[in-house]
Protein backbone atom coordinates (compact mmCIF):
# COMPACT_ATOMS: atom_id res chain seq x y z
CA UNK A 1 0.00 0.00 0.00
CA UNK A 2 1.36 3.42 -0.96
CA UNK A 3 0.88 6.54 1.13
CA UNK A 4 2.01 10.16 1.29
CA UNK A 5 4.56 10.60 4.07
CA UNK A 6 5.13 14.30 3.46
CA UNK A 7 3.20 17.16 1.85
CA UNK A 8 4.75 20.55 1.12
CA UNK A 9 2.80 23.56 -0.16
CA UNK A 10 3.99 27.05 -1.05
CA UNK A 11 1.56 29.73 -2.28
CA UNK A 12 -1.10 27.12 -2.98
CA UNK A 13 -4.59 28.63 -2.71
CA UNK A 14 -4.89 30.24 0.74
CA UNK A 15 -1.89 28.33 2.14
CA UNK A 16 1.28 30.43 2.04
CA UNK A 17 3.62 27.75 3.38
CA UNK A 18 3.05 24.29 4.84
CA UNK A 19 5.29 21.32 5.57
CA UNK A 20 3.26 18.39 6.83
CA UNK A 21 4.54 14.96 7.89
CA UNK A 22 1.90 12.26 7.45
CA UNK A 23 1.84 8.85 9.15
CA UNK A 24 0.86 5.65 7.34
CA UNK A 25 -2.81 4.76 7.62
CA UNK A 26 -5.91 6.90 7.76
CA UNK A 27 -5.45 10.63 8.29
CA UNK A 28 -8.39 12.86 9.23
CA UNK A 29 -8.44 16.64 8.84
CA UNK A 30 -11.09 18.54 10.74
CA UNK A 31 -11.72 22.17 11.52
CA UNK A 32 -13.84 25.21 10.70
CA UNK A 33 -14.78 26.14 7.16
CA UNK A 34 -12.31 28.00 4.90
CA UNK A 35 -9.19 26.80 6.73
CA UNK A 36 -7.65 24.75 3.89
CA UNK A 37 -8.92 21.19 4.40
CA UNK A 38 -10.18 20.88 0.82
CA UNK A 39 -7.00 22.55 -0.43
CA UNK A 40 -4.97 19.75 1.18
CA UNK A 41 -7.07 17.14 -0.63
CA UNK A 42 -6.78 19.13 -3.84
CA UNK A 43 -2.98 19.19 -3.49
CA UNK A 44 -2.77 15.42 -2.99
CA UNK A 45 -5.01 14.77 -5.99
CA UNK A 46 -3.02 17.27 -8.07
CA UNK A 47 0.13 15.24 -7.35
CA UNK A 48 -1.60 12.19 -8.86
CA UNK A 49 -3.08 13.62 -12.07
CA UNK A 50 -1.30 17.00 -12.50
CA UNK A 51 -4.50 19.03 -12.43
CA UNK A 52 -6.84 20.45 -9.88
CA UNK A 53 -10.33 19.04 -9.48
CA UNK A 54 -11.63 22.51 -8.49
CA UNK A 55 -9.85 24.98 -10.78
CA UNK A 56 -10.79 25.79 -14.34
CA UNK A 57 -7.25 26.94 -15.08
CA UNK A 58 -3.90 26.69 -13.35
CA UNK A 59 -3.56 30.29 -12.27
CA UNK A 60 -6.44 29.70 -9.82
CA UNK A 61 -4.37 27.35 -7.65
CA UNK A 62 -1.58 29.88 -7.03
CA UNK A 63 -2.13 32.27 -4.12
CA UNK A 64 -3.69 35.49 -5.44
CA UNK A 65 -1.02 37.86 -4.10
CA UNK A 66 1.90 35.66 -5.17
CA UNK A 67 0.49 35.27 -8.69
CA UNK A 68 -0.06 39.02 -9.07
CA UNK A 69 3.55 39.70 -8.07
CA UNK A 70 5.00 37.12 -10.45
CA UNK A 71 5.72 34.65 -7.66
CA UNK A 72 5.75 30.89 -7.63
CA UNK A 73 3.52 28.17 -6.27
CA UNK A 74 4.67 24.68 -5.38
CA UNK A 75 2.94 21.45 -4.45
CA UNK A 76 5.24 18.66 -3.38
CA UNK A 77 4.84 15.28 -1.83
CA UNK A 78 6.78 12.19 -0.87
CA UNK A 79 5.10 8.88 -1.58
CA UNK A 80 6.19 5.72 0.17
CA UNK A 81 5.58 2.71 -2.06
CA UNK A 82 6.69 -0.84 -1.37
CA UNK A 83 10.45 -0.53 -1.11
CA UNK A 84 10.73 2.88 -2.79
CA UNK A 85 10.30 6.57 -2.07
CA UNK A 86 8.98 8.81 -4.84
CA UNK A 87 9.09 12.59 -4.67
CA UNK A 88 6.59 14.44 -6.84
CA UNK A 89 6.62 18.22 -7.36
CA UNK A 90 4.29 20.37 -9.40
CA UNK A 91 5.54 23.93 -9.63
CA UNK A 92 3.84 27.03 -11.02
CA UNK A 93 5.80 30.03 -12.24
CA UNK A 94 3.68 33.16 -12.63
CA UNK A 95 4.43 36.07 -14.91
CA UNK A 96 2.24 39.18 -14.82
CA UNK A 97 1.10 40.13 -18.31
CA UNK A 98 1.05 43.91 -18.85
CA UNK A 99 -1.95 45.37 -20.61
CA UNK A 100 -1.73 47.52 -23.73
CA UNK A 101 -0.85 50.58 -21.60
CA UNK A 102 1.91 48.71 -19.77
CA UNK A 103 0.15 48.48 -16.39
CA UNK A 104 1.14 45.39 -14.40
CA UNK A 105 -1.32 42.55 -13.79
CA UNK A 106 -1.58 43.05 -10.02
CA UNK A 107 -3.47 46.31 -10.65
CA UNK A 108 -6.18 44.43 -12.56
CA UNK A 109 -6.31 41.08 -10.79
CA UNK A 110 -4.98 37.61 -11.32
CA UNK A 111 -6.68 36.86 -14.64
CA UNK A 112 -3.86 38.66 -16.50
CA UNK A 113 -1.13 36.36 -15.22
CA UNK A 114 0.48 33.68 -17.34
CA UNK A 115 1.35 30.47 -15.50
CA UNK A 116 3.91 27.90 -16.53
CA UNK A 117 3.67 24.47 -14.90
CA UNK A 118 6.65 22.19 -14.30
CA UNK A 119 6.45 18.62 -13.05
CA UNK A 120 9.28 16.62 -11.50
CA UNK A 121 9.21 13.03 -10.32
CA UNK A 122 12.24 12.10 -8.22
CA UNK A 123 14.10 15.10 -9.70
CA UNK A 124 13.36 14.13 -13.32
CA UNK A 125 11.26 16.49 -15.43
CA UNK A 126 8.02 14.85 -16.59
CA UNK A 127 4.93 15.75 -18.59
CA UNK A 128 1.48 15.51 -17.05
CA UNK A 129 0.80 12.35 -19.08
CA UNK A 130 4.00 10.77 -17.72
CA UNK A 131 2.99 11.64 -14.16
CA UNK A 132 -0.41 9.95 -14.37
CA UNK A 133 -0.11 6.48 -12.86
CA UNK A 134 2.97 7.27 -10.76
CA UNK A 135 0.75 8.05 -7.78
CA UNK A 136 -2.78 6.69 -7.84
CA UNK A 137 -5.64 8.52 -6.16
CA UNK A 138 -9.42 8.40 -6.16
CA UNK A 139 -11.35 11.46 -5.05
CA UNK A 140 -15.02 11.70 -4.12
CA UNK A 141 -16.58 15.05 -3.28
CA UNK A 142 -20.13 16.13 -2.48
CA UNK A 143 -20.53 17.20 -6.11
CA UNK A 144 -19.86 13.62 -7.24
CA UNK A 145 -23.51 12.74 -6.64
CA UNK A 146 -23.77 14.01 -10.22
CA UNK A 147 -21.96 10.83 -11.27
CA UNK A 148 -25.16 8.96 -10.48
CA UNK A 149 -27.80 11.57 -11.24
CA UNK A 150 -26.08 13.65 -13.92
CA UNK A 151 -25.27 13.26 -17.59
CA UNK A 152 -23.05 10.43 -18.88
CA UNK A 153 -20.17 12.80 -19.76
CA UNK A 154 -19.33 13.17 -16.05
CA UNK A 155 -19.24 9.40 -15.57
CA UNK A 156 -17.01 8.98 -18.62
CA UNK A 157 -14.55 11.61 -17.36
CA UNK A 158 -14.44 9.99 -13.90
CA UNK A 159 -13.76 6.55 -15.39
CA UNK A 160 -11.22 7.97 -17.86
CA UNK A 161 -9.18 9.43 -14.98
CA UNK A 162 -9.32 6.18 -12.99
CA UNK A 163 -8.39 3.91 -15.89
CA UNK A 164 -5.64 6.29 -17.07
CA UNK A 165 -3.89 5.94 -13.71
CA UNK A 166 -3.86 2.16 -14.02
CA UNK A 167 -3.10 1.85 -17.74
CA UNK A 168 -0.76 4.31 -19.53
CA UNK A 169 -1.79 2.89 -22.92
CA UNK A 170 -5.39 3.91 -22.20
CA UNK A 171 -4.27 7.48 -21.58
CA UNK A 172 -2.29 7.56 -24.82
CA UNK A 173 -5.23 6.13 -26.76
CA UNK A 174 -7.61 8.64 -25.20
CA UNK A 175 -5.28 11.53 -26.12
CA UNK A 176 -5.10 10.31 -29.74
CA UNK A 177 -8.87 9.94 -29.89
CA UNK A 178 -9.48 13.48 -28.63
Coordinates of N, CA and C in Angstrom, one line a residue:
X1 N 0.8 -1.2 0.0 CA 0.0 0.0 0.0 C 0.9 1.2 0.0
X2 N 0.6 2.2 -0.9 CA 1.4 3.4 -1.0 C 0.7 4.5 -0.1
X3 N 1.4 5.4 0.4 CA 0.9 6.5 1.1 C 1.8 7.7 1.0
X4 N 1.2 8.9 1.2 CA 2.0 10.2 1.3 C 2.6 10.3 2.7
X5 N 3.9 10.4 2.8 CA 4.6 10.6 4.1 C 4.9 12.1 4.3
X6 N 4.8 12.9 3.3 CA 5.1 14.3 3.5 C 4.4 15.1 2.4
X7 N 3.9 16.2 2.8 CA 3.2 17.2 1.8 C 3.8 18.5 2.1
X8 N 4.2 19.2 1.0 CA 4.7 20.5 1.1 C 4.0 21.5 0.1
X9 N 3.5 22.6 0.7 CA 2.8 23.6 -0.2 C 3.4 24.9 0.0
X10 N 3.6 25.7 -1.1 CA 4.0 27.0 -1.1 C 3.1 27.8 -2.0
X11 N 2.5 28.9 -1.5 CA 1.6 29.7 -2.3 C 0.5 28.9 -3.0
X12 N 0.0 27.9 -2.4 CA -1.1 27.1 -3.0 C -2.4 27.5 -2.4
X13 N -3.3 28.1 -3.2 CA -4.6 28.6 -2.7 C -4.4 29.6 -1.5
X14 N -5.0 29.3 -0.4 CA -4.9 30.2 0.7 C -3.8 29.8 1.7
X15 N -3.0 28.8 1.3 CA -1.9 28.3 2.1 C -0.6 28.9 1.6
X16 N 0.0 29.8 2.4 CA 1.3 30.4 2.0 C 2.4 29.4 2.1
X17 N 2.5 28.7 3.2 CA 3.6 27.8 3.4 C 3.2 26.7 4.4
X18 N 3.4 25.4 4.0 CA 3.1 24.3 4.8 C 4.0 23.1 4.6
X19 N 4.5 22.6 5.6 CA 5.3 21.3 5.6 C 4.6 20.4 6.5
X20 N 4.1 19.3 6.0 CA 3.3 18.4 6.8 C 3.8 17.0 6.7
X21 N 4.2 16.4 7.8 CA 4.5 15.0 7.9 C 3.3 14.2 8.1
X22 N 3.1 13.1 7.4 CA 1.9 12.3 7.5 C 2.3 10.8 7.8
X23 N 1.6 10.2 8.8 CA 1.8 8.9 9.1 C 1.2 7.9 8.2
X24 N 1.6 6.6 8.1 CA 0.9 5.7 7.3 C -0.5 5.4 8.0
X25 N -1.5 5.0 7.1 CA -2.8 4.8 7.6 C -3.7 5.9 7.3
X26 N -4.9 5.9 8.0 CA -5.9 6.9 7.8 C -5.5 8.2 8.5
X27 N -5.7 9.3 7.7 CA -5.4 10.6 8.3 C -6.7 11.4 8.2
X28 N -7.2 12.1 9.2 CA -8.4 12.9 9.2 C -8.1 14.3 9.5
X29 N -8.6 15.2 8.6 CA -8.4 16.6 8.8 C -9.8 17.2 9.2
X30 N -9.8 17.9 10.3 CA -11.1 18.5 10.7 C -10.8 20.0 11.2
X31 N -11.9 20.8 11.1 CA -11.7 22.2 11.5 C -12.8 23.0 10.9
X32 N -12.8 24.3 11.2 CA -13.8 25.2 10.7 C -13.7 25.4 9.2
X33 N -14.8 25.9 8.6 CA -14.8 26.1 7.2 C -13.7 27.1 6.8
X34 N -13.3 27.1 5.5 CA -12.3 28.0 4.9 C -10.9 28.0 5.6
X35 N -10.5 26.9 6.1 CA -9.2 26.8 6.7 C -8.2 26.0 5.9
X36 N -8.6 25.4 4.8 CA -7.6 24.8 3.9 C -7.8 23.2 3.8
X37 N -8.8 22.6 4.4 CA -8.9 21.2 4.4 C -9.1 20.7 3.0
X38 N -10.0 21.3 2.2 CA -10.2 20.9 0.8 C -9.0 21.2 0.0
X39 N -8.2 22.2 0.3 CA -7.0 22.6 -0.4 C -6.0 21.5 -0.2
X40 N -5.9 20.9 0.9 CA -5.0 19.8 1.2 C -5.3 18.6 0.3
X41 N -6.6 18.2 0.2 CA -7.1 17.1 -0.6 C -6.8 17.5 -2.1
X42 N -7.0 18.7 -2.5 CA -6.8 19.1 -3.8 C -5.3 19.0 -4.2
X43 N -4.4 19.3 -3.3 CA -3.0 19.2 -3.5 C -2.6 17.7 -3.7
X44 N -3.1 16.8 -2.9 CA -2.8 15.4 -3.0 C -3.3 14.9 -4.3
X45 N -4.5 15.2 -4.7 CA -5.0 14.8 -6.0 C -4.2 15.4 -7.2
X46 N -3.8 16.6 -7.0 CA -3.0 17.3 -8.1 C -1.7 16.5 -8.3
X47 N -1.1 16.0 -7.2 CA 0.1 15.2 -7.4 C -0.1 13.9 -8.1
X48 N -1.3 13.4 -8.2 CA -1.6 12.2 -8.9 C -1.9 12.4 -10.3
X49 N -2.7 13.5 -10.7 CA -3.1 13.6 -12.1 C -2.6 14.9 -12.7
X50 N -1.9 15.8 -12.0 CA -1.3 17.0 -12.5 C -2.3 18.1 -12.8
X51 N -3.5 17.9 -12.3 CA -4.5 19.0 -12.4 C -5.4 19.1 -11.2
X52 N -5.9 20.2 -11.0 CA -6.8 20.4 -9.9 C -8.2 20.0 -10.2
X53 N -8.9 19.4 -9.2 CA -10.3 19.0 -9.5 C -11.3 20.2 -9.3
X54 N -10.8 21.3 -8.7 CA -11.6 22.5 -8.5 C -11.4 23.7 -9.4
X55 N -10.2 23.8 -10.0 CA -9.9 25.0 -10.8 C -10.1 24.8 -12.3
X56 N -10.6 25.8 -12.9 CA -10.8 25.8 -14.3 C -9.5 26.0 -15.1
X57 N -8.6 26.8 -14.5 CA -7.2 26.9 -15.1 C -6.2 27.0 -14.0
X58 N -5.0 26.9 -14.3 CA -3.9 26.7 -13.4 C -3.6 27.9 -12.5
X59 N -3.9 29.1 -13.1 CA -3.6 30.3 -12.3 C -4.5 30.4 -11.0
X60 N -5.6 29.7 -11.0 CA -6.4 29.7 -9.8 C -5.8 29.0 -8.6
X61 N -4.9 28.1 -8.8 CA -4.4 27.4 -7.6 C -3.2 28.1 -6.9
X62 N -2.7 29.1 -7.6 CA -1.6 29.9 -7.0 C -2.2 31.0 -6.2
X63 N -1.7 31.2 -5.0 CA -2.1 32.3 -4.1 C -2.3 33.6 -4.9
X64 N -3.4 34.3 -4.7 CA -3.7 35.5 -5.4 C -2.6 36.5 -5.4
X65 N -2.1 36.8 -4.2 CA -1.0 37.9 -4.1 C 0.3 37.4 -4.8
X66 N 0.7 36.2 -4.6 CA 1.9 35.7 -5.2 C 1.8 35.7 -6.7
X67 N 0.7 35.3 -7.2 CA 0.5 35.3 -8.7 C 0.6 36.7 -9.3
X68 N -0.1 37.6 -8.6 CA -0.1 39.0 -9.1 C 1.3 39.7 -9.1
X69 N 2.2 39.2 -8.2 CA 3.6 39.7 -8.1 C 4.6 38.9 -8.9
X70 N 4.1 37.9 -9.7 CA 5.0 37.1 -10.5 C 5.7 36.1 -9.6
X71 N 5.1 35.6 -8.5 CA 5.7 34.7 -7.7 C 5.6 33.2 -8.2
X72 N 5.8 32.3 -7.3 CA 5.8 30.9 -7.6 C 4.9 30.2 -6.6
X73 N 4.3 29.1 -7.1 CA 3.5 28.2 -6.3 C 4.1 26.8 -6.4
X74 N 4.1 26.0 -5.3 CA 4.7 24.7 -5.4 C 3.8 23.7 -4.6
X75 N 3.6 22.6 -5.1 CA 2.9 21.5 -4.5 C 3.9 20.3 -4.5
X76 N 4.3 19.8 -3.4 CA 5.2 18.7 -3.4 C 4.8 17.6 -2.4
X77 N 5.2 16.4 -2.7 CA 4.8 15.3 -1.8 C 5.8 14.1 -2.0
X78 N 6.0 13.4 -0.9 CA 6.8 12.2 -0.9 C 5.9 11.0 -0.7
X79 N 5.9 10.1 -1.6 CA 5.1 8.9 -1.6 C 6.0 7.7 -1.2
X80 N 5.5 6.9 -0.2 CA 6.2 5.7 0.2 C 5.5 4.6 -0.5
X81 N 6.1 3.9 -1.4 CA 5.6 2.7 -2.1 C 6.4 1.5 -1.6
X82 N 6.0 0.3 -1.8 CA 6.7 -0.8 -1.4 C 8.2 -0.8 -1.8
X83 N 9.0 -0.5 -0.8 CA 10.5 -0.5 -1.1 C 11.0 0.7 -1.8
X84 N 10.2 1.7 -2.1 CA 10.7 2.9 -2.8 C 10.1 4.2 -2.3
X85 N 10.8 5.2 -2.4 CA 10.3 6.6 -2.1 C 10.3 7.4 -3.3
X86 N 9.1 8.0 -3.6 CA 9.0 8.8 -4.8 C 8.6 10.2 -4.4
X87 N 9.4 11.2 -4.9 CA 9.1 12.6 -4.7 C 8.5 13.2 -5.9
X88 N 7.3 13.8 -5.7 CA 6.6 14.4 -6.8 C 6.4 15.9 -6.5
X89 N 6.8 16.8 -7.5 CA 6.6 18.2 -7.4 C 5.9 18.8 -8.6
X90 N 4.9 19.6 -8.3 CA 4.3 20.4 -9.4 C 4.5 21.8 -9.0
X91 N 5.2 22.5 -9.9 CA 5.5 23.9 -9.6 C 4.9 24.8 -10.6
X92 N 4.5 26.0 -10.2 CA 3.8 27.0 -11.0 C 4.7 28.3 -11.0
X93 N 5.1 28.8 -12.1 CA 5.8 30.0 -12.2 C 4.9 31.1 -12.9
X94 N 4.6 32.1 -12.2 CA 3.7 33.2 -12.6 C 4.4 34.4 -13.2
X95 N 3.9 34.9 -14.3 CA 4.4 36.1 -14.9 C 3.3 37.0 -15.2
X96 N 3.3 38.2 -14.5 CA 2.2 39.2 -14.8 C 2.3 39.6 -16.3
X97 N 1.2 39.7 -16.9 CA 1.1 40.1 -18.3 C 0.6 41.6 -18.3
X98 N 1.5 42.5 -18.8 CA 1.1 43.9 -18.8 C 0.0 44.1 -19.9
X99 N -0.9 45.1 -19.6 CA -1.9 45.4 -20.6 C -1.4 46.3 -21.7
X100 N -2.2 46.7 -22.6 CA -1.7 47.5 -23.7 C -1.1 48.8 -23.3
X101 N -1.4 49.3 -22.1 CA -0.9 50.6 -21.6 C 0.4 50.3 -20.7
X102 N 0.7 49.0 -20.6 CA 1.9 48.7 -19.8 C 1.7 48.6 -18.3
X103 N 0.4 48.6 -17.8 CA 0.1 48.5 -16.4 C 0.3 47.0 -16.0
X104 N 0.9 46.8 -14.8 CA 1.1 45.4 -14.4 C -0.2 44.7 -14.0
X105 N -0.1 43.4 -14.0 CA -1.3 42.6 -13.8 C -1.9 42.7 -12.4
X106 N -1.0 43.0 -11.4 CA -1.6 43.1 -10.0 C -2.6 44.2 -9.8
X107 N -2.5 45.2 -10.7 CA -3.5 46.3 -10.6 C -4.8 45.9 -11.2
X108 N -4.9 44.8 -12.0 CA -6.2 44.4 -12.6 C -6.7 43.1 -12.0
X109 N -5.9 42.4 -11.3 CA -6.3 41.1 -10.8 C -5.5 40.0 -11.5
X110 N -5.8 38.8 -11.0 CA -5.0 37.6 -11.3 C -5.3 37.1 -12.7
X111 N -6.3 37.5 -13.3 CA -6.7 36.9 -14.6 C -5.7 37.2 -15.7
X112 N -4.9 38.3 -15.5 CA -3.9 38.7 -16.5 C -2.5 38.2 -16.1
X113 N -2.4 37.0 -15.6 CA -1.1 36.4 -15.2 C -1.0 35.1 -16.0
X114 N 0.2 34.9 -16.6 CA 0.5 33.7 -17.3 C 1.2 32.7 -16.3
X115 N 0.8 31.5 -16.4 CA 1.3 30.5 -15.5 C 2.0 29.3 -16.3
X116 N 3.2 29.0 -15.9 CA 3.9 27.9 -16.5 C 4.1 26.8 -15.5
X117 N 3.6 25.6 -15.8 CA 3.7 24.5 -14.9 C 4.9 23.6 -15.2
X118 N 5.5 23.1 -14.2 CA 6.7 22.2 -14.3 C 6.4 21.0 -13.4
X119 N 6.7 19.8 -13.8 CA 6.4 18.6 -13.0 C 7.8 17.9 -12.9
X120 N 8.1 17.4 -11.7 CA 9.3 16.6 -11.5 C 8.9 15.4 -10.7
X121 N 9.4 14.3 -11.1 CA 9.2 13.0 -10.3 C 10.6 12.5 -10.0
X122 N 10.9 12.5 -8.7 CA 12.2 12.1 -8.2 C 13.3 12.8 -9.0
X123 N 13.2 14.1 -9.1 CA 14.1 15.1 -9.7 C 14.2 15.0 -11.2
X124 N 13.4 14.2 -11.9 CA 13.4 14.1 -13.3 C 12.1 14.9 -13.9
X125 N 12.4 15.7 -14.8 CA 11.3 16.5 -15.4 C 10.3 15.5 -16.2
X126 N 9.0 15.7 -16.0 CA 8.0 14.9 -16.6 C 6.9 15.7 -17.2
X127 N 6.2 15.1 -18.1 CA 4.9 15.8 -18.6 C 3.8 15.3 -17.7
X128 N 2.7 15.9 -17.8 CA 1.5 15.5 -17.1 C 1.1 14.1 -17.4
X129 N 1.1 13.7 -18.7 CA 0.8 12.4 -19.1 C 1.8 11.3 -18.5
X130 N 3.0 11.7 -18.3 CA 4.0 10.8 -17.7 C 3.8 10.7 -16.2
X131 N 3.2 11.7 -15.6 CA 3.0 11.6 -14.2 C 1.8 10.7 -13.8
X132 N 0.8 10.7 -14.6 CA -0.4 9.9 -14.4 C 0.0 8.5 -14.2
X133 N -0.4 7.9 -13.1 CA -0.1 6.5 -12.9 C 1.1 6.3 -11.9
X134 N 1.9 7.3 -11.7 CA 3.0 7.3 -10.8 C 2.4 7.2 -9.3
X135 N 1.5 8.0 -9.1 CA 0.8 8.1 -7.8 C -0.7 7.9 -8.1
X136 N -1.4 6.9 -7.6 CA -2.8 6.7 -7.8 C -3.6 7.3 -6.7
X137 N -4.7 7.9 -7.1 CA -5.6 8.5 -6.2 C -7.0 8.5 -6.7
X138 N -8.0 8.3 -5.8 CA -9.4 8.4 -6.2 C -10.0 9.5 -5.3
X139 N -10.8 10.4 -5.8 CA -11.3 11.5 -5.0 C -12.9 11.5 -5.2
X140 N -13.6 11.5 -4.1 CA -15.0 11.7 -4.1 C -15.3 13.0 -3.4
X141 N -16.1 13.8 -3.9 CA -16.6 15.0 -3.3 C -18.1 15.1 -3.2
X142 N -18.7 16.0 -2.6 CA -20.1 16.1 -2.5 C -20.7 16.3 -3.9
X143 N -20.0 17.0 -4.8 CA -20.5 17.2 -6.1 C -20.6 15.9 -6.9
X144 N -19.9 14.9 -6.5 CA -19.9 13.6 -7.2 C -21.2 12.9 -7.2
X145 N -22.2 13.3 -6.5 CA -23.5 12.7 -6.6 C -24.0 12.9 -8.1
X146 N -23.4 13.8 -8.8 CA -23.8 14.0 -10.2 C -23.3 12.8 -11.1
X147 N -22.4 12.0 -10.5 CA -22.0 10.8 -11.3 C -23.1 9.9 -11.4
X148 N -24.0 9.9 -10.4 CA -25.2 9.0 -10.5 C -26.3 9.6 -11.2
X149 N -26.6 10.9 -10.8 CA -27.8 11.6 -11.2 C -27.6 12.4 -12.5
X150 N -26.4 12.7 -12.8 CA -26.1 13.7 -13.9 C -25.9 13.0 -15.3
X151 N -25.4 13.8 -16.2 CA -25.3 13.3 -17.6 C -24.1 12.3 -17.7
X152 N -24.1 11.4 -18.7 CA -23.0 10.4 -18.9 C -21.6 11.0 -19.1
X153 N -21.5 12.2 -19.5 CA -20.2 12.8 -19.8 C -19.4 12.8 -18.5
X154 N -20.0 13.1 -17.3 CA -19.3 13.2 -16.0 C -18.8 11.8 -15.6
X155 N -19.7 10.8 -15.9 CA -19.2 9.4 -15.6 C -18.1 9.0 -16.4
X156 N -18.1 9.3 -17.7 CA -17.0 9.0 -18.6 C -15.7 9.6 -18.2
X157 N -15.8 10.9 -17.8 CA -14.6 11.6 -17.4 C -14.0 11.0 -16.1
X158 N -14.9 10.6 -15.1 CA -14.4 10.0 -13.9 C -13.7 8.7 -14.2
X159 N -14.3 7.8 -15.0 CA -13.8 6.6 -15.4 C -12.5 6.7 -16.2
X160 N -12.4 7.7 -17.1 CA -11.2 8.0 -17.9 C -10.0 8.3 -17.0
X161 N -10.3 9.1 -15.9 CA -9.2 9.4 -15.0 C -8.7 8.2 -14.2
X162 N -9.7 7.4 -13.7 CA -9.3 6.2 -13.0 C -8.5 5.2 -13.8
X163 N -9.0 4.9 -15.0 CA -8.4 3.9 -15.9 C -7.0 4.4 -16.4
X164 N -6.9 5.7 -16.6 CA -5.6 6.3 -17.1 C -4.5 6.1 -16.0
X165 N -4.9 6.1 -14.8 CA -3.9 5.9 -13.7 C -3.4 4.5 -13.7
X166 N -4.2 3.6 -14.1 CA -3.9 2.2 -14.0 C -3.2 1.7 -15.3
X167 N -3.5 2.3 -16.4 CA -3.1 1.8 -17.7 C -2.6 3.0 -18.6
X168 N -1.3 3.2 -18.7 CA -0.8 4.3 -19.5 C -1.2 4.2 -21.0
X169 N -1.4 3.0 -21.5 CA -1.8 2.9 -22.9 C -3.2 3.5 -23.1
X170 N -4.0 3.3 -22.1 CA -5.4 3.9 -22.2 C -5.3 5.4 -22.3
X171 N -4.4 6.0 -21.5 CA -4.3 7.5 -21.6 C -3.8 7.9 -22.9
X172 N -2.8 7.2 -23.5 CA -2.3 7.6 -24.8 C -3.4 7.4 -25.9
X173 N -4.1 6.3 -25.8 CA -5.2 6.1 -26.8 C -6.3 7.2 -26.6
X174 N -6.6 7.6 -25.4 CA -7.6 8.6 -25.2 C -7.1 10.0 -25.8
X175 N -5.8 10.3 -25.6 CA -5.3 11.5 -26.1 C -5.3 11.5 -27.6
X176 N -5.0 10.4 -28.3 CA -5.1 10.3 -29.7 C -6.5 10.5 -30.2
X177 N -7.5 9.9 -29.5 CA -8.9 9.9 -29.9 C -9.4 11.4 -29.8
X178 N -9.0 12.1 -28.8 CA -9.5 13.5 -28.6 C -8.8 14.4 -29.6

